Amino acid sequence: MMYSKKVAPDSMTFEALAEENRRLRKIIDALMDRVEYGEAGESSAYGVFQSTVMLENLVRLRTHELEAALERNEKIGRDLQHANEKLAQSEDGFRNIVDNAPIGMSVMDTSYHFALVNRAFCNIVGYTSDELKNLTPLTLTHPDDLALSLDNFERLITEDISSYQIEKRYIRKDGEVVWVQLTTSLLRDTQGQPIHFVAQMQDITERRRSEEQLRLAATIYNSSNEAMMITDAQNTIVATNPAFTALTGYAADDVLGKNPSVLSSGKQDKQFYQAMWETLAQHHYWEGDVWNRKKSGEVYAEWLSISAVQDDDGQVQNYVALFTDITEQKQAADLIWKHANYDALTQLPNRRLFRDRLEQGVKKAERNGDVLALLFIDLDHFKEVNDTLGHQAGDDLLVQVANRITSEVRASDTVARLGGDEFTVILTDLADASRIDRVAQALVDSLAKPFQLGNQEVHVSASIGIIVYPDDARDVHSLLKGADKAMYRSKSEGRNRFTYFGR
């Protein structure tokens, strides 16, 4: 607590002169009484007169000195009053500065009781200044930090240190724990005896909470099984975690300062990455599976998620990428999809995938104004091969048939096995219908050639039905139905030939 003491003027000179003046007046009065009552003779009267004159002069002198001393004393009083006013103003100013300081400030006596606290200190601990008069900083201290506080107080008193700074916890009035950064020093009197502890503190709860969150994030970052990579706004790699190295084979020093394209496998085209960056720019997040390349050159599949980190102004500061190796899952999913969409014997698309390809082909032809042809192929005399040579020979024959059909069409066309000895061909992107005839005749000729099944030479042929979009039909159902009818016409007309639905 701050103290002030008003100073009184030095009144000793004034009082002494006043007393002397009173004494002289008494002497004069006594002399005058003697004259008045005739207690002296003529000579004595003259002596009394002389004494009186002398005393009057002395009184005048003392009175003048008294008046001068009084004037000086009044001036000293005025000066002291002005000084006291200045001191009070200075003390009030100091109190105002302390009370409005943005950090907590306190003064404690040597028994650790609070003598002065400011407003910020009260706000931090949740107590009023009156409530704090009955408390000590030790009663506010978290039990786990009490020993540290006592130790530092003791070190101050024994002059091991002149001040100390620590981070500790206080328990607020409402029970909430608050972290503070505390700086404490000890004031001593002229004899070196301790008189007051002076402390200032700042609430660092949010900072400690942020630090704890950062420590947690760092722990997750370093211990996560998920590979992490951080780039700056220019997409330059600035950090990676251990899981990144374990997955890609690249140490942090191998990739820091480089573009993530160092991992690119080349399996994604420019359009893929353009779409990815457009999504990031719009939604600040993207996820999907990509194929990347390890340091060893091995290509692997990963599930990748990218988040854009923005500052308070909405500007992108970093991109955080998390990814895991999904090669095995991808392979398993691909295998399941292949089993669902491909014929196990010939490795050609099955009925399901064929139907999907046909639907997509019709949509594309409609969109681009193209011609599409659907060919149904049914082997002639296949049942005889199965019956005479067995099912294994029949399977071998189907595989060879599939290979011959595939060799007569483009990679962009679709060859499928619907089941048994039924095959289909979807011819797309036809500039004119003349190519249909060429392909159909090539298939008839190729499949009429002998097949070698072990030591046996086998002859079969093919009956082919053809339907054309958009001339003969404009929807999938009609195309399938028309091609099937045309195929049966080829069989009924002697086999080993192709027939158009609309002719």
Coordinates of C-alpha atoms in Angstrom, one line a residue:
M1 CA 0.0 0.0 0.0
M2 CA 1.3 3.5 -0.8
Y3 CA 1.8 6.0 2.1
S4 CA 2.1 9.8 2.3
K5 CA 2.9 12.2 5.2
K6 CA 2.1 15.9 5.1
V7 CA 4.9 18.2 6.4
A8 CA 4.1 21.0 9.0
P9 CA 6.1 24.2 9.0
D10 CA 9.0 24.6 11.5
S11 CA 7.2 26.8 14.1
M12 CA 10.1 26.9 16.7
T13 CA 11.3 30.4 15.7
F14 CA 7.9 31.9 15.6
E15 CA 6.9 30.5 19.0
A16 CA 10.2 31.7 20.7
L17 CA 9.7 35.2 19.3
A18 CA 6.2 35.3 20.5
E19 CA 7.2 34.2 24.0
E20 CA 10.0 36.8 24.1
N21 CA 7.5 39.5 23.1
R22 CA 5.1 38.5 25.9
R23 CA 8.0 38.5 28.4
L24 CA 9.0 42.0 27.5
R25 CA 5.5 43.3 27.6
K26 CA 5.2 42.0 31.2
I27 CA 8.4 43.8 32.2
I28 CA 7.1 47.1 30.7
D29 CA 3.8 46.7 32.4
A30 CA 5.6 46.1 35.7
L31 CA 7.7 49.2 35.3
M32 CA 4.7 51.3 34.4
D33 CA 2.9 50.1 37.5
R34 CA 5.8 51.2 39.7
V35 CA 5.7 54.7 38.3
E36 CA 1.9 54.8 38.6
Y37 CA 1.9 53.9 42.3
G38 CA 4.9 56.1 43.2
E39 CA 7.0 53.3 44.4
A40 CA 10.2 55.1 43.3
G41 CA 11.8 58.5 43.7
E42 CA 12.5 61.1 41.0
S43 CA 15.7 59.5 40.1
S44 CA 14.1 56.2 40.2
A45 CA 11.3 57.5 38.0
Y46 CA 13.9 58.7 35.5
G47 CA 15.6 55.3 35.6
V48 CA 12.3 53.6 35.1
F49 CA 11.6 55.9 32.2
Q50 CA 14.9 55.0 30.6
S51 CA 14.3 51.4 31.2
T52 CA 10.9 51.7 29.7
V53 CA 12.2 53.4 26.6
M54 CA 14.9 50.8 26.2
L55 CA 12.4 48.0 26.7
E56 CA 10.0 49.7 24.2
N57 CA 12.7 49.8 21.6
L58 CA 13.5 46.2 22.4
V59 CA 9.8 45.2 22.0
R60 CA 9.7 47.1 18.7
L61 CA 12.7 45.2 17.5
R62 CA 11.4 41.8 18.8
T63 CA 8.0 42.6 17.2
H64 CA 9.6 43.4 13.9
E65 CA 11.6 40.2 14.1
L66 CA 8.3 38.4 15.1
E67 CA 6.5 39.8 12.2
A68 CA 9.3 38.8 9.8
A69 CA 9.4 35.3 11.3
L70 CA 5.7 35.1 11.0
E71 CA 5.9 36.1 7.3
R72 CA 8.6 33.6 6.7
N73 CA 6.7 30.9 8.5
E74 CA 3.6 31.6 6.4
K75 CA 5.6 31.4 3.3
I76 CA 7.1 28.1 4.4
G77 CA 3.6 26.9 5.2
R78 CA 2.4 27.9 1.8
D79 CA 5.3 26.2 0.2
L80 CA 4.8 23.1 2.2
Q81 CA 1.1 23.1 1.4
H82 CA 1.9 23.4 -2.3
A83 CA 4.5 20.5 -1.9
N84 CA 1.9 18.4 -0.2
E85 CA -0.6 19.0 -2.9
K86 CA 2.0 18.1 -5.5
L87 CA 2.9 15.0 -3.5
A88 CA -0.8 14.0 -3.3
Q89 CA -1.2 14.6 -7.1
S90 CA 1.9 12.6 -7.8
E91 CA 0.7 9.8 -5.5
D92 CA -2.8 9.8 -7.1
G93 CA -1.2 9.8 -10.5
F94 CA 1.0 6.9 -9.6
R95 CA -2.0 5.0 -8.1
N96 CA -3.9 5.7 -11.3
I97 CA -1.1 4.4 -13.5
V98 CA -0.7 1.3 -11.4
D99 CA -4.4 0.6 -11.2
N100 CA -4.9 1.0 -15.0
A101 CA -1.8 -1.0 -16.0
P102 CA -2.6 -3.8 -18.4
I103 CA -0.7 -6.3 -16.3
G104 CA -1.4 -7.5 -12.8
M105 CA 0.6 -5.7 -10.1
S106 CA 0.8 -6.4 -6.4
V107 CA 2.8 -5.4 -3.2
M108 CA 3.0 -7.8 -0.3
D109 CA 4.5 -7.5 3.1
T110 CA 7.0 -9.9 4.5
S111 CA 4.3 -12.1 5.8
Y112 CA 3.1 -12.5 2.2
H113 CA -0.2 -10.5 2.8
F114 CA -1.3 -8.2 0.0
A115 CA -0.7 -4.5 0.8
L116 CA -1.6 -3.3 -2.7
V117 CA -3.2 -4.9 -5.8
N118 CA -4.3 -3.3 -9.0
R119 CA -7.4 -3.8 -11.1
A120 CA -5.7 -6.2 -13.6
F121 CA -4.6 -8.4 -10.8
C122 CA -8.1 -8.6 -9.4
N123 CA -9.5 -9.5 -12.8
I124 CA -7.0 -12.3 -13.2
V125 CA -7.7 -14.0 -9.9
G126 CA -11.4 -13.1 -9.7
Y127 CA -11.2 -11.5 -6.2
T128 CA -11.9 -7.9 -5.2
S129 CA -9.1 -5.9 -3.6
D130 CA -10.9 -6.0 -0.2
E131 CA -11.2 -9.8 -0.4
L132 CA -7.5 -10.1 -1.2
K133 CA -6.5 -8.2 2.0
N134 CA -7.3 -11.5 3.9
L135 CA -5.4 -13.7 1.4
T136 CA -1.8 -14.3 0.4
P137 CA -0.4 -15.4 -3.0
L138 CA 0.3 -18.8 -1.5
T139 CA -3.4 -19.4 -0.8
L140 CA -4.2 -18.6 -4.4
T141 CA -1.4 -20.9 -5.7
H142 CA -2.1 -24.2 -7.3
P143 CA -1.0 -27.0 -4.9
D144 CA 1.4 -28.4 -7.5
D145 CA 3.2 -25.0 -7.8
L146 CA 3.3 -24.2 -4.1
A147 CA 6.8 -25.6 -3.4
L148 CA 8.2 -23.6 -6.3
S149 CA 6.7 -20.4 -5.0
L150 CA 8.0 -20.9 -1.4
D151 CA 11.4 -21.8 -2.7
N152 CA 11.7 -18.6 -4.7
F153 CA 10.4 -16.4 -1.9
E154 CA 13.1 -17.9 0.4
R155 CA 15.8 -17.3 -2.2
L156 CA 14.8 -13.6 -2.4
I157 CA 14.9 -13.2 1.4
T158 CA 18.3 -14.8 1.7
E159 CA 19.6 -12.7 -1.2
D160 CA 20.4 -15.6 -3.4
I161 CA 18.6 -13.8 -6.1
S162 CA 17.4 -10.2 -6.6
S163 CA 14.3 -11.2 -8.6
Y164 CA 12.8 -14.2 -10.3
Q165 CA 10.4 -15.0 -13.1
I166 CA 8.3 -18.2 -13.3
E167 CA 5.2 -19.6 -14.9
K168 CA 2.7 -20.9 -12.4
R169 CA -0.9 -21.6 -11.8
Y170 CA -3.4 -19.6 -9.6
I171 CA -6.8 -20.9 -8.7
R172 CA -9.4 -18.2 -9.3
K173 CA -12.3 -17.5 -7.0
D174 CA -14.6 -19.4 -9.3
G175 CA -12.3 -22.5 -9.2
E176 CA -10.9 -22.0 -12.6
V177 CA -7.2 -22.6 -13.0
V178 CA -5.3 -19.7 -14.7
W179 CA -1.7 -19.7 -15.9
V180 CA 0.4 -16.6 -15.2
Q181 CA 3.9 -15.4 -15.9
L182 CA 5.1 -13.9 -12.6
T183 CA 8.0 -11.6 -12.0
T184 CA 8.8 -10.9 -8.3
S185 CA 11.4 -8.7 -6.5
L186 CA 12.1 -7.7 -2.9
L187 CA 12.4 -4.1 -1.6
R188 CA 14.6 -3.5 1.4
D189 CA 15.1 -0.6 3.8
T190 CA 18.3 1.4 4.3
Q191 CA 19.5 -1.2 6.7
G192 CA 18.9 -4.0 4.1
Q193 CA 15.9 -5.4 5.9
P194 CA 13.1 -6.8 3.7
I195 CA 10.0 -4.6 3.7
H196 CA 7.9 -5.5 0.6
F197 CA 7.6 -8.0 -2.2
V198 CA 6.7 -6.4 -5.5
A199 CA 5.2 -8.6 -8.2
Q200 CA 3.8 -8.2 -11.7
M201 CA 2.0 -10.9 -13.6
Q202 CA 0.4 -11.6 -16.9
D203 CA -2.4 -14.0 -17.8
I204 CA -0.8 -16.6 -20.2
T205 CA -3.6 -19.2 -20.0
E206 CA -4.4 -18.9 -23.7
R207 CA -0.8 -19.1 -24.7
R208 CA -0.3 -22.2 -22.5
R209 CA -3.4 -23.7 -24.1
S210 CA -2.1 -23.0 -27.5
E211 CA 1.3 -24.4 -26.6
E212 CA -0.4 -27.6 -25.4
Q213 CA -2.4 -27.8 -28.6
L214 CA 0.8 -27.4 -30.6
R215 CA 2.5 -30.1 -28.5
L216 CA -0.5 -32.4 -29.1
A217 CA -0.4 -31.6 -32.8
A218 CA 3.3 -32.2 -32.9
T219 CA 2.8 -35.5 -31.2
I220 CA 0.1 -36.5 -33.6
Y221 CA 2.2 -35.2 -36.5
N222 CA 5.2 -37.2 -35.5
S223 CA 3.5 -40.4 -34.3
S224 CA 0.7 -40.7 -36.9
N225 CA 0.7 -43.7 -39.2
E226 CA -0.7 -41.3 -41.8
A227 CA 1.8 -39.6 -44.0
M228 CA 1.7 -35.8 -43.8
M229 CA 3.2 -33.2 -46.1
I230 CA 2.9 -29.4 -45.7
T231 CA 3.5 -26.9 -48.5
D232 CA 3.5 -23.2 -48.5
A233 CA 1.1 -21.1 -50.6
Q234 CA 3.4 -21.6 -53.6
N235 CA 3.1 -25.4 -53.2
T236 CA 6.7 -25.8 -52.1
I237 CA 7.2 -28.6 -49.5
V238 CA 8.1 -27.1 -46.1
A239 CA 7.6 -30.1 -43.8
T240 CA 7.0 -33.9 -43.7
N241 CA 6.5 -36.4 -40.9
P242 CA 8.2 -39.7 -40.3
A243 CA 5.3 -41.6 -41.8
F244 CA 5.9 -39.8 -45.1
T245 CA 9.4 -41.1 -45.1
A246 CA 8.3 -44.6 -44.3
L247 CA 5.7 -44.6 -47.1
T248 CA 7.6 -42.8 -49.9
G249 CA 11.2 -43.6 -49.0
Y250 CA 12.0 -39.9 -49.2
A251 CA 13.7 -38.3 -46.2
A252 CA 12.6 -34.8 -45.3
D253 CA 15.9 -33.4 -46.7
D254 CA 15.2 -35.1 -50.0
V255 CA 12.0 -33.1 -50.7
L256 CA 12.1 -29.9 -48.6
G257 CA 12.0 -26.9 -51.0
K258 CA 10.7 -29.0 -53.8
N259 CA 7.3 -29.3 -55.5
P260 CA 5.1 -32.4 -54.6
S261 CA 5.3 -33.3 -58.3
V262 CA 8.5 -35.1 -57.3
L263 CA 6.1 -37.9 -56.3
S264 CA 4.1 -38.0 -59.5
S265 CA 3.7 -41.3 -61.3
G266 CA 2.4 -39.8 -64.5
K267 CA -0.8 -41.8 -64.3
Q268 CA -2.9 -38.6 -63.7
D269 CA -3.2 -36.2 -66.6
K270 CA -3.2 -32.4 -66.5
Q271 CA -7.0 -32.3 -66.5
F272 CA -7.0 -34.3 -63.2
Y273 CA -4.7 -31.9 -61.4
Q274 CA -6.5 -28.9 -62.9
A275 CA -9.8 -30.1 -61.5
M276 CA -8.2 -30.8 -58.1
W277 CA -6.8 -27.3 -57.8
E278 CA -10.1 -25.8 -58.9
T279 CA -11.9 -27.7 -56.1
L280 CA -9.2 -26.6 -53.6
A281 CA -9.7 -22.9 -54.7
Q282 CA -13.4 -23.1 -54.3
H283 CA -13.9 -25.4 -51.2
H284 CA -10.4 -25.3 -49.6
Y285 CA -10.5 -29.1 -49.5
W286 CA -10.0 -32.0 -51.8
E287 CA -9.8 -35.8 -51.4
G288 CA -9.5 -38.7 -53.7
D289 CA -7.2 -41.6 -54.7
V290 CA -4.1 -41.0 -56.8
W291 CA -1.2 -43.0 -58.1
N292 CA 2.2 -41.8 -56.9
R293 CA 5.8 -43.0 -57.2
K294 CA 8.1 -43.9 -54.3
K295 CA 11.8 -43.1 -54.3
S296 CA 12.5 -46.7 -55.3
G297 CA 10.4 -46.1 -58.5
E298 CA 7.5 -48.3 -57.3
V299 CA 4.1 -46.9 -58.2
Y300 CA 1.5 -47.2 -55.5
A301 CA -2.0 -46.0 -54.9
E302 CA -2.8 -43.6 -52.0
W303 CA -5.9 -42.0 -50.6
L304 CA -5.0 -38.3 -50.5
S305 CA -6.8 -35.4 -48.7
I306 CA -5.6 -31.8 -49.0
S307 CA -6.7 -28.9 -46.8
A308 CA -6.0 -25.2 -47.5
V309 CA -4.9 -23.3 -44.3
Q310 CA -6.0 -19.7 -44.4
D311 CA -5.0 -16.6 -42.4
D312 CA -7.4 -14.2 -40.7
D313 CA -7.7 -12.3 -44.1
G314 CA -8.7 -15.5 -45.9
Q315 CA -5.4 -15.8 -47.7
V316 CA -4.0 -19.3 -48.2
Q317 CA -0.8 -19.8 -46.1
N318 CA -0.3 -23.5 -46.4
Y319 CA -1.6 -26.7 -47.8
V320 CA -1.7 -29.8 -45.6
A321 CA -1.8 -33.2 -47.4
L322 CA -2.5 -36.4 -45.6
F323 CA -2.3 -39.7 -47.4
T324 CA -2.2 -43.5 -46.8
D325 CA -1.1 -46.4 -49.0
I326 CA -4.2 -48.0 -50.4
T327 CA -2.5 -50.2 -53.0
E328 CA -3.7 -53.4 -51.4
Q329 CA -7.2 -52.1 -50.9
K330 CA -7.2 -50.8 -54.5
Q331 CA -6.0 -54.1 -55.8
A332 CA -8.6 -55.9 -53.8
A333 CA -11.3 -53.5 -55.0
D334 CA -10.1 -53.8 -58.6
L335 CA -10.2 -57.6 -58.3
I336 CA -13.7 -57.5 -57.0
W337 CA -14.7 -55.1 -59.8
K338 CA -13.0 -57.2 -62.4
H339 CA -14.8 -60.4 -61.2
A340 CA -18.0 -58.5 -61.4
N341 CA -17.4 -57.1 -64.8
Y342 CA -15.1 -59.5 -66.7
D343 CA -15.5 -63.0 -68.0
A344 CA -13.2 -65.2 -65.9
L345 CA -12.4 -67.5 -68.9
T346 CA -11.7 -65.1 -71.7
Q347 CA -10.9 -61.9 -69.7
L348 CA -13.4 -60.1 -71.9
P349 CA -16.1 -57.7 -70.5
N350 CA -19.1 -59.7 -69.3
R351 CA -22.7 -59.0 -69.9
R352 CA -22.9 -56.4 -67.2
L353 CA -19.9 -54.4 -68.4
F354 CA -21.0 -54.8 -72.0
R355 CA -24.4 -53.3 -71.2
D356 CA -22.7 -50.3 -69.5
R357 CA -20.4 -49.8 -72.5
L358 CA -23.3 -50.0 -74.9
E359 CA -25.2 -47.4 -72.9
Q360 CA -22.2 -45.1 -72.8
G361 CA -21.6 -45.6 -76.5
V362 CA -25.2 -44.7 -77.4
K363 CA -25.0 -41.5 -75.3
K364 CA -21.7 -40.5 -76.9
A365 CA -23.0 -41.2 -80.4
E366 CA -26.1 -39.2 -79.7
R367 CA -24.1 -36.3 -78.3
N368 CA -21.6 -36.3 -81.2
G369 CA -23.8 -37.3 -84.0
D370 CA -21.8 -40.5 -84.7
V371 CA -22.7 -43.9 -86.0
L372 CA -22.5 -47.0 -83.7
A373 CA -22.8 -50.6 -84.7
L374 CA -23.7 -53.6 -82.5
L375 CA -22.6 -57.1 -83.7
F376 CA -24.0 -60.3 -82.1
I377 CA -21.7 -63.3 -82.8
D378 CA -22.8 -66.9 -82.2
L379 CA -20.5 -69.8 -83.0
D380 CA -21.7 -72.5 -85.3
H381 CA -21.1 -76.2 -84.3
F382 CA -19.7 -75.3 -80.9
K383 CA -21.8 -77.8 -79.1
E384 CA -20.3 -80.6 -81.2
V385 CA -16.8 -79.7 -80.0
N386 CA -17.9 -79.7 -76.4
D387 CA -19.7 -83.1 -76.8
T388 CA -16.8 -84.8 -78.6
L389 CA -13.7 -83.3 -77.1
G390 CA -15.0 -82.3 -73.7
H391 CA -15.5 -79.0 -71.8
Q392 CA -11.8 -78.2 -71.4
A393 CA -11.4 -78.3 -75.2
G394 CA -14.5 -76.2 -75.5
D395 CA -13.0 -73.6 -73.0
D396 CA -9.8 -73.5 -75.0
L397 CA -11.7 -72.9 -78.2
L398 CA -13.6 -70.0 -76.6
V399 CA -10.4 -68.4 -75.5
Q400 CA -9.0 -68.6 -79.0
V401 CA -12.2 -67.2 -80.5
A402 CA -12.0 -64.3 -78.1
N403 CA -8.4 -63.6 -79.2
R404 CA -9.3 -63.7 -82.9
I405 CA -12.3 -61.4 -82.5
T406 CA -10.2 -58.9 -80.5
S407 CA -7.5 -58.9 -83.1
E408 CA -9.9 -57.7 -85.8
V409 CA -11.2 -54.6 -84.0
R410 CA -9.7 -51.4 -82.5
A411 CA -8.7 -51.0 -78.9
S412 CA -11.4 -48.4 -78.6
D413 CA -14.1 -50.9 -79.6
T414 CA -15.6 -53.3 -77.1
V415 CA -15.5 -57.1 -77.4
A416 CA -17.6 -59.0 -74.8
R417 CA -18.7 -62.5 -74.0
L418 CA -22.3 -62.7 -72.9
G419 CA -22.0 -66.4 -72.0
G420 CA -21.7 -69.8 -73.6
D421 CA -20.6 -69.3 -77.2
E422 CA -22.2 -65.8 -77.6
F423 CA -19.9 -62.8 -78.2
T424 CA -20.7 -59.2 -79.0
V425 CA -18.7 -56.3 -80.6
I426 CA -19.5 -52.6 -80.2
L427 CA -18.0 -50.5 -83.0
T428 CA -17.9 -46.8 -82.1
D429 CA -16.8 -43.5 -83.6
L430 CA -17.8 -44.7 -87.1
A431 CA -17.4 -42.0 -89.8
D432 CA -19.4 -44.1 -92.2
A433 CA -21.0 -47.6 -92.3
S434 CA -18.5 -49.0 -94.7
R435 CA -16.2 -50.1 -91.9
I436 CA -18.9 -52.3 -90.5
D437 CA -18.9 -54.5 -93.5
R438 CA -15.1 -54.8 -93.4
V439 CA -15.0 -55.8 -89.8
A440 CA -17.9 -58.2 -90.1
Q441 CA -16.4 -60.0 -93.1
A442 CA -13.0 -60.1 -91.4
L443 CA -14.6 -61.8 -88.4
V444 CA -16.5 -64.3 -90.5
D445 CA -13.2 -65.2 -92.3
S446 CA -11.1 -65.4 -89.2
L447 CA -13.5 -67.6 -87.3
A448 CA -13.9 -69.9 -90.2
K449 CA -10.2 -70.8 -90.1
P450 CA -9.3 -74.0 -88.3
F451 CA -8.5 -74.0 -84.5
Q452 CA -5.8 -76.2 -83.0
L453 CA -6.9 -77.8 -79.8
G454 CA -4.0 -80.0 -78.6
N455 CA -3.6 -82.5 -81.4
Q456 CA -7.0 -81.9 -82.8
E457 CA -7.8 -79.4 -85.6
V458 CA -11.3 -78.1 -85.2
H459 CA -13.5 -76.2 -87.6
V460 CA -16.3 -73.9 -86.5
S461 CA -17.8 -70.8 -88.0
A462 CA -19.8 -67.7 -86.9
S463 CA -23.3 -66.4 -87.5
I464 CA -23.3 -62.6 -87.0
G465 CA -26.2 -60.2 -86.6
I466 CA -25.7 -56.4 -87.1
I467 CA -27.8 -53.4 -86.1
V468 CA -26.8 -49.8 -86.6
Y469 CA -27.5 -46.7 -84.4
P470 CA -29.3 -44.4 -85.3
D471 CA -30.5 -45.9 -88.5
D472 CA -32.1 -49.1 -87.1
A473 CA -32.6 -48.3 -83.4
R474 CA -32.0 -45.4 -81.0
D475 CA -32.1 -47.1 -77.6
V476 CA -30.2 -49.9 -75.9
H477 CA -33.2 -52.3 -75.6
S478 CA -34.0 -52.0 -79.3
L479 CA -30.4 -52.4 -80.3
L480 CA -30.1 -55.7 -78.3
K481 CA -33.3 -57.1 -79.6
G482 CA -32.5 -56.2 -83.2
A483 CA -29.0 -57.6 -83.2
D484 CA -30.3 -60.9 -81.8
K485 CA -32.9 -61.2 -84.5
A486 CA -30.3 -60.4 -87.2
M487 CA -28.0 -63.1 -85.8
Y488 CA -30.8 -65.7 -86.0
R489 CA -31.4 -64.7 -89.5
S490 CA -27.8 -65.5 -90.3
K491 CA -28.2 -68.9 -88.8
S492 CA -31.4 -69.6 -90.7
E493 CA -29.8 -68.5 -93.9
G494 CA -27.0 -71.0 -93.7
R495 CA -24.6 -69.8 -91.0
N496 CA -21.0 -68.5 -91.5
R497 CA -22.2 -65.1 -92.5
F498 CA -23.4 -61.7 -91.2
T499 CA -26.8 -60.1 -91.6
Y500 CA -28.0 -56.6 -91.0
F501 CA -31.2 -56.0 -89.0
G502 CA -32.5 -53.4 -91.4
R503 CA -31.7 -55.2 -94.7

